[in-house]
CSV table of C-alpha atoms and ligand atoms in Angstrom, one decimal:
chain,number,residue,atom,x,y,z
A,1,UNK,CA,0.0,0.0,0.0
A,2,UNK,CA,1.3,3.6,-1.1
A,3,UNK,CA,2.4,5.7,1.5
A,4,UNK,CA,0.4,8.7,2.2
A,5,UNK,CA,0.1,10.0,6.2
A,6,UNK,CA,3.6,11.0,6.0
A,7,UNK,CA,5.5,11.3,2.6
A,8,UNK,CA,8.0,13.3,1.8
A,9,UNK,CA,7.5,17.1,2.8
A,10,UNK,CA,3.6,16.0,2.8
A,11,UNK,CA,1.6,15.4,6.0
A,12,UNK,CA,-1.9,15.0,6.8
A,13,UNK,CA,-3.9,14.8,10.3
A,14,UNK,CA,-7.2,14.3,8.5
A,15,UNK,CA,-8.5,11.1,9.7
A,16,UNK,CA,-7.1,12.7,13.4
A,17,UNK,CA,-10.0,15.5,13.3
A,18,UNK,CA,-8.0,18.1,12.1
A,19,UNK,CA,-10.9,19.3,10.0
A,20,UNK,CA,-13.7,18.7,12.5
A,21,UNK,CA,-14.2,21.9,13.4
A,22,UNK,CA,-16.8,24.9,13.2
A,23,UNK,CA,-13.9,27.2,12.8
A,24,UNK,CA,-11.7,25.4,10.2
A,25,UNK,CA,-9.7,28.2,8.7
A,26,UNK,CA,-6.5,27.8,8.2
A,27,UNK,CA,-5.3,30.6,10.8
A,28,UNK,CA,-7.8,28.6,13.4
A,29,UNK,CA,-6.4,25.1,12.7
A,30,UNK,CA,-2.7,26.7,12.8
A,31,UNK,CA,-4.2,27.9,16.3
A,32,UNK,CA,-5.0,25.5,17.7
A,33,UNK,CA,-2.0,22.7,16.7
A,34,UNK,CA,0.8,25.4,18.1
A,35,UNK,CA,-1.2,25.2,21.3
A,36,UNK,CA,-1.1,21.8,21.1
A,37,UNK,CA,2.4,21.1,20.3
A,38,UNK,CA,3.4,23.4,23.4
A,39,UNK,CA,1.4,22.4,25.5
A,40,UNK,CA,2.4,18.4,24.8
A,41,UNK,CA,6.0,19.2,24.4
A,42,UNK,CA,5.6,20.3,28.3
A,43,UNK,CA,3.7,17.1,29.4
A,44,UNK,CA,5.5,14.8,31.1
A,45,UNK,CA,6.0,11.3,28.7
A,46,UNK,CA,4.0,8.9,30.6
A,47,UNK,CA,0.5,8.4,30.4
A,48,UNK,CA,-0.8,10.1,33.5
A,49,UNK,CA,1.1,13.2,32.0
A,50,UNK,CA,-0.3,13.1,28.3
A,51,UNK,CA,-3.9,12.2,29.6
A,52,UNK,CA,-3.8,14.9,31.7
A,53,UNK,CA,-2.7,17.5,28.8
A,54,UNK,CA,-4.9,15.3,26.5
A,55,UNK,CA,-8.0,16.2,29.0
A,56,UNK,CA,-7.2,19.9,29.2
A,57,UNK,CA,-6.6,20.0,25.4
A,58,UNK,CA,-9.6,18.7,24.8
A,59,UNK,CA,-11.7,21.2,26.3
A,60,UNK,CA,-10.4,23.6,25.0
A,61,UNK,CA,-11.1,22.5,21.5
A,62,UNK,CA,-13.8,24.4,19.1
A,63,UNK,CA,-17.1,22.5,18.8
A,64,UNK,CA,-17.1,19.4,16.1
A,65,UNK,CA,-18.6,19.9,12.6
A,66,UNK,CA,-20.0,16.5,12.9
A,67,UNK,CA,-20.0,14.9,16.7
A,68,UNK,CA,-19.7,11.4,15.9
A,69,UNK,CA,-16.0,11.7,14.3
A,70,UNK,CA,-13.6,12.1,17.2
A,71,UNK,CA,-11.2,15.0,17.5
A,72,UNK,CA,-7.9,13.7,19.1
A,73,UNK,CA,-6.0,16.3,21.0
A,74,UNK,CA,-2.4,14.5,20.1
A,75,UNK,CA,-2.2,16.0,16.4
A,76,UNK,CA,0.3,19.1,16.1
A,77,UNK,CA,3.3,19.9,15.0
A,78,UNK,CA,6.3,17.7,14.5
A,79,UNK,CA,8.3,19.8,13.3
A,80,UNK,CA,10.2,24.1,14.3
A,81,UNK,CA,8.7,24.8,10.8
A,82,UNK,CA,5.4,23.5,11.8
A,83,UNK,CA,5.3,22.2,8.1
A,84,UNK,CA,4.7,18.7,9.1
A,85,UNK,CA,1.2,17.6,11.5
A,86,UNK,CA,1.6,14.3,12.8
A,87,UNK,CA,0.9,12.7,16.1
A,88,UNK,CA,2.7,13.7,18.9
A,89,UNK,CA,2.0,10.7,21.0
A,90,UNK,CA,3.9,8.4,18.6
A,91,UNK,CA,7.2,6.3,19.6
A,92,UNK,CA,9.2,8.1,16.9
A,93,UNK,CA,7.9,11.2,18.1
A,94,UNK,CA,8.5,10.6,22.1
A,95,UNK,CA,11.3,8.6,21.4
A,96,UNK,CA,9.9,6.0,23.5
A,97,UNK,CA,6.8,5.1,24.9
A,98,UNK,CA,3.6,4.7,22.6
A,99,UNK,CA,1.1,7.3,24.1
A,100,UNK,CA,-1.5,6.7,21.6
A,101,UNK,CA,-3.6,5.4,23.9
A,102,UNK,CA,-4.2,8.9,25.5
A,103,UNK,CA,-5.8,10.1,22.3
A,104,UNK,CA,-9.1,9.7,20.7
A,105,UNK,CA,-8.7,6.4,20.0
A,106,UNK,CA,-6.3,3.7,20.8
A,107,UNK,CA,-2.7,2.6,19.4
A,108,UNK,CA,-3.8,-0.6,17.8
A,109,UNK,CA,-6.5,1.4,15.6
A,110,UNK,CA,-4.4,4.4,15.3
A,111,UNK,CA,-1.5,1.7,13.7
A,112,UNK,CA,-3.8,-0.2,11.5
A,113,UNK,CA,-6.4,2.8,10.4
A,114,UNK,CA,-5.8,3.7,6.5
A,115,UNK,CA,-8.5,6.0,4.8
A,116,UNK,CA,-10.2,4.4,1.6
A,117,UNK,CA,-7.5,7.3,-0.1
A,118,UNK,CA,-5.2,4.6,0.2
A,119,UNK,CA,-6.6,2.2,-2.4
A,120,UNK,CA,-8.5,5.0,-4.8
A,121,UNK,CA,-5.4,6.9,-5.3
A,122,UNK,CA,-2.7,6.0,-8.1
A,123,UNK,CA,1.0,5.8,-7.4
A,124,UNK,CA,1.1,8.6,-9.6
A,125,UNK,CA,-1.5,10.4,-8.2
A,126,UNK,CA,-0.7,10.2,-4.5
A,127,UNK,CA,3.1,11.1,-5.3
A,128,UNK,CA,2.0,14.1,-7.7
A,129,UNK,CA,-0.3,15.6,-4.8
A,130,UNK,CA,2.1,14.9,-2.2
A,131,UNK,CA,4.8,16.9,-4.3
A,132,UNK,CA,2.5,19.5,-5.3
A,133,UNK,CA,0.9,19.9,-1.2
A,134,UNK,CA,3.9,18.9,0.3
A,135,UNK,CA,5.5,21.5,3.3
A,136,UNK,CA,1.6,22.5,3.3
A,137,UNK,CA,-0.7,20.0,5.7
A,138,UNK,CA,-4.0,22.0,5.3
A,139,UNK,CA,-4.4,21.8,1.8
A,140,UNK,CA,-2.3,18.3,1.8
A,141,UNK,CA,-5.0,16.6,3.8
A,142,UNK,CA,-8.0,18.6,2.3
A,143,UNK,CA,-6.9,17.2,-1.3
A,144,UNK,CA,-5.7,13.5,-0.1
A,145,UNK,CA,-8.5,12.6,1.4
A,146,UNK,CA,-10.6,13.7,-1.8
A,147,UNK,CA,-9.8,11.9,-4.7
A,148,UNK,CA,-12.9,12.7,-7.1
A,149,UNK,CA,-11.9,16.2,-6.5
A,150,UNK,CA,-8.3,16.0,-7.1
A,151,UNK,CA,-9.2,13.6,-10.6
A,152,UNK,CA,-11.4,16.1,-11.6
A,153,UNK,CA,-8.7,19.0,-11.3
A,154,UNK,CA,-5.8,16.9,-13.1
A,155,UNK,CA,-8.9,15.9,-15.7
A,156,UNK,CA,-9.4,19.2,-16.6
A,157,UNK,CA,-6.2,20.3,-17.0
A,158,UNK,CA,-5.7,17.2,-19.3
A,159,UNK,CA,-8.7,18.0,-21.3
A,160,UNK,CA,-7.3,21.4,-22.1
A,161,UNK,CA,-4.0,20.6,-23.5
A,162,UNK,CA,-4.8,17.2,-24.6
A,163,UNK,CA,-1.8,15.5,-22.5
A,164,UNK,CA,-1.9,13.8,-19.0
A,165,UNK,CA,-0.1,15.5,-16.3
A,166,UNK,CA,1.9,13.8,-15.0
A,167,UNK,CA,4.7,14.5,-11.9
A,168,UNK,CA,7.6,15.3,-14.3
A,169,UNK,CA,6.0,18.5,-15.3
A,170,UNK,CA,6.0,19.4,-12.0
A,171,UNK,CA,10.1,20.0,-13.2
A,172,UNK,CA,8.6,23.5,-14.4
A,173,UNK,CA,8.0,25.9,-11.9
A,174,UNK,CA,5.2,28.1,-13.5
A,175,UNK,CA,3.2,25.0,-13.9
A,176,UNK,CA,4.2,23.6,-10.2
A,177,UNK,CA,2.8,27.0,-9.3
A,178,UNK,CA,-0.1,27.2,-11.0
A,179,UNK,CA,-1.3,23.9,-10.4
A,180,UNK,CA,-0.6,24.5,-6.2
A,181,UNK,CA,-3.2,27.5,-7.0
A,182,UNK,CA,-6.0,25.1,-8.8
A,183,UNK,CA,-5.6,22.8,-5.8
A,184,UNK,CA,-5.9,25.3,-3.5
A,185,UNK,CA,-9.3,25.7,-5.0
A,186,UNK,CA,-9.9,23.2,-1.8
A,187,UNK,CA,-9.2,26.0,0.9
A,188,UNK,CA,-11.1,28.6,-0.5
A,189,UNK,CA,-14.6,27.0,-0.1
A,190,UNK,CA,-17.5,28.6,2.1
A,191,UNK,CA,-18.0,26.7,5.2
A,192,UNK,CA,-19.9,23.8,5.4
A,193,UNK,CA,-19.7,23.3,1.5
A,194,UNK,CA,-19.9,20.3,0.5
A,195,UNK,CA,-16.6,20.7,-1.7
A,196,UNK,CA,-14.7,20.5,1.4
A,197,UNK,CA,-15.6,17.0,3.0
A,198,UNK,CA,-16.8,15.3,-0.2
A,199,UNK,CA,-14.7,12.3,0.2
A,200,UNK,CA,-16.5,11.9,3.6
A,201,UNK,CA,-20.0,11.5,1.7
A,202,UNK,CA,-20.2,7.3,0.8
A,203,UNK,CA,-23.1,5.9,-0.2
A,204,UNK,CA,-24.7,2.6,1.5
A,205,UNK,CA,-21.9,0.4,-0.6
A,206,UNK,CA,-19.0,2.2,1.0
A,207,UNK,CA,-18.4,4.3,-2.4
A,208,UNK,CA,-18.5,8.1,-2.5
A,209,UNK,CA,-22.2,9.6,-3.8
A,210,UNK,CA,-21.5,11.4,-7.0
A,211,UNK,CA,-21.9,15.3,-6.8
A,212,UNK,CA,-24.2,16.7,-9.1
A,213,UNK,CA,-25.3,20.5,-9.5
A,214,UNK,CA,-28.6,21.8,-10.1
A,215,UNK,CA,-28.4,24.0,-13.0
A,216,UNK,CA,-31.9,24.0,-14.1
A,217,UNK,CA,-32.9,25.1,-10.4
A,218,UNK,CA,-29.9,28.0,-10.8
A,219,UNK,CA,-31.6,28.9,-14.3
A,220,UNK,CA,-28.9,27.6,-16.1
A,221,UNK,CA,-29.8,25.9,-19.3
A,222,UNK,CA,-27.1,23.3,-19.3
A,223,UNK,CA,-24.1,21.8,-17.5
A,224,UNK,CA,-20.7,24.6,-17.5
A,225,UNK,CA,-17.9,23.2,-19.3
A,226,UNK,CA,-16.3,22.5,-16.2
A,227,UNK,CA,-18.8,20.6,-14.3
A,228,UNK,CA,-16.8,17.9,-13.1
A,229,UNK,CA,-14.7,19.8,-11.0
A,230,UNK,CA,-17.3,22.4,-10.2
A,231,UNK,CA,-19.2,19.2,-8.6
A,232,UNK,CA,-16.7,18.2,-6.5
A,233,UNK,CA,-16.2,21.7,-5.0
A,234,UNK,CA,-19.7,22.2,-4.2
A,235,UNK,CA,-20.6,24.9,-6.8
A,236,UNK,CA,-24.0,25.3,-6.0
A,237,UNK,CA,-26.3,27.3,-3.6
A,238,UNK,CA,-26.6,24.7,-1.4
A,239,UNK,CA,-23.2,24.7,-0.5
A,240,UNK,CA,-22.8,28.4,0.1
A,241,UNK,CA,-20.7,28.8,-3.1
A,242,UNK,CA,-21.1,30.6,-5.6
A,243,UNK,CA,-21.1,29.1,-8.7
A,244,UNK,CA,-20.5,32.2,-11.5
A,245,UNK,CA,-17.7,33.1,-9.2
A,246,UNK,CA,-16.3,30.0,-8.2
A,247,UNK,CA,-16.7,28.8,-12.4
A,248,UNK,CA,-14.7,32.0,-13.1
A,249,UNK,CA,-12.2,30.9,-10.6
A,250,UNK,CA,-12.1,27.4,-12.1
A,251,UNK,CA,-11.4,28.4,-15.8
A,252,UNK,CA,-8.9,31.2,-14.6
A,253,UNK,CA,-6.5,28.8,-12.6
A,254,UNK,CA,-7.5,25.9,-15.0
A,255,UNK,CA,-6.2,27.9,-18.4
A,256,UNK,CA,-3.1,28.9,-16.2
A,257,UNK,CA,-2.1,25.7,-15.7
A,258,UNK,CA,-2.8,25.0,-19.6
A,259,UNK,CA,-0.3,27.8,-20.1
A,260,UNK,CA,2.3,26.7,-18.1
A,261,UNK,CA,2.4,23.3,-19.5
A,262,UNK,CA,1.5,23.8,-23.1
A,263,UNK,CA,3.3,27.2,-24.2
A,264,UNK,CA,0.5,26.3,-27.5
A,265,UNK,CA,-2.1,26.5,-25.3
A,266,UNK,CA,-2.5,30.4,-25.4
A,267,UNK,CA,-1.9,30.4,-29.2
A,268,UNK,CA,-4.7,28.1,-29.6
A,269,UNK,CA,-7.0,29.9,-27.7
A,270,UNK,CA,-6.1,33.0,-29.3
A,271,UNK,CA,-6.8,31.5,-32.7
A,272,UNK,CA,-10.5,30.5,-31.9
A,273,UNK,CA,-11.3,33.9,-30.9
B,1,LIG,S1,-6.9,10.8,6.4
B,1,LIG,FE1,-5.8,9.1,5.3
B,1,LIG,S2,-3.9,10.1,4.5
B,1,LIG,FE2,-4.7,11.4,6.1
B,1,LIG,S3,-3.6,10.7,8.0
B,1,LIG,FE3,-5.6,9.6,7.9
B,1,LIG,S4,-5.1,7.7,6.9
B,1,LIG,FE4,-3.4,9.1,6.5
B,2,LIG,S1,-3.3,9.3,19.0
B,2,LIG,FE1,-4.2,8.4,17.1
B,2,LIG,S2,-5.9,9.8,16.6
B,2,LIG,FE2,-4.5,10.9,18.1
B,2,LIG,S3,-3.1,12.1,16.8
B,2,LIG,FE3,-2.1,10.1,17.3
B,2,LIG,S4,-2.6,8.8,15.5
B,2,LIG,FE4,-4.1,10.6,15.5
């Protein structure tokens, strides 16, 4: 199985709660792991000492998005940079004793707990997000654990200049740039869209429910060009998007990318104006 928690320069703390918050910015979650990671790296390593921080974490948390996912206190920072979330109650990250037990869960689930990411994403997939996220755990764990969205992104970009993407491009820093900004799509979202915990929506076979907008009930006549990845970000009313802007958005960043990889791209468009 493809590596994904920890890869590289990429992290994730998604499946620890990171997310499950009524105030997820990205200055709240930042908040909140710094307070963590201080307040853990002052707890005595034993398990009286992490429950006890673990307690007082806890109630200090904001109030969950949705109450039956736990939120464990033991994600912050592992590294000065605070580039890298990860949990702070691990043996690698105590240097000895296994805390996980004083968290949300337990070790044994914590060990053996991989989200269904890990068998939807592609080799080439998972190591072209973790390259493109990577050194940046919001958006890392927001596009990870998402894969519809992320396909839909690297679909449209594909669709434009006729050529996969695939990591080597990355090589070229206009395009690594631009395609960090289509991605980033992801931490832009209103709260509470559905574009943000998609890949948290499966059906009764375990499978993610397809997102569909409503463009007849917007008093569009039919479906924008870029539907598929205006679905998976929520581009509809319901979500508290909205979707002339966010479309705009999406063919802005989506031609930029098109530019950056296929210098033809702008030439072409020119010539079917
Ligand atoms: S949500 Fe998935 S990728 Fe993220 S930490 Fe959990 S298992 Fe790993
Ligand atoms: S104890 Fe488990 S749930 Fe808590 S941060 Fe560590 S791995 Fe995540």
């Amino acid at each position: 199985m493809k590596p994904l928690c920890q890869v590289g320069t990429a992290s994730c703390g998604a499946c620890c709660g990171l997310y499950n918050r009524d105030e997820l910015s990205r200055p709240a979650v930042h908040a909140l792991l710094v307070r963590r990671t201080r307040a853990l790296a002052a707890a005595p390593r034993t398990e009286e000492g992490f429950r006890a921080a673990a307690a007082s974490l806890r109630d200090a948390g904001a109030t969950p998005l949705f109450p039956s996912v736990r939120v464990c206190p033991l994600l912050g920072y592992l590294d000065e940079a605070e580039a890298r979330v990860g949990c702070l109650a691990h043996p690698l990250v105590t240097g000895g004793p296994d805390l996980r037990d004083c968290g949300a869960y337990d070790a044994r689930i914590c060990g053996s707990f991989f989200c269904p990411s890990h068998s939807w994403l592609s080799e080439d997939e998972a190591d072209l997000v973790a390259d493109v996220c990577g050194g940046n755990p919001y958006l890392y764990g927001l596009v990870v654990t998402d894969v519809p969205f992320l396909r839909a992104a690297l679909g449209g970009v594909a669709e434009l200049t006729g050529a996969r993407v695939e990591r080597r491009h990355l090589d070229a820093p206009p395009f690594r740039l631009a395609l960090a900004r289509l991605l980033a799509l992801k931490e832009e979202l209103a709260p509470g869209s559905d574009g943000l915990f998609g890949a948290f929506r499966a059906g009764a076979d375990g499978e993610p429910l397809p997102r569909a907008i409503d463009y007849g009930a917007l008093g569009r006549e039919g479906a924008s060009p870029y539907d598929a990845l205006l679905a998976t970000v929520g581009a509809d009313p319901r979500s508290g998007n909205d979707l002339e802007a966010l479309e705009a958005e999406v063919r802005s960043r989506l031609e930029a990318c098109a530019a950056a990889l296929d210098p033809d791209f702008i030439i072409r468009e020119l010539d079917t104006c």
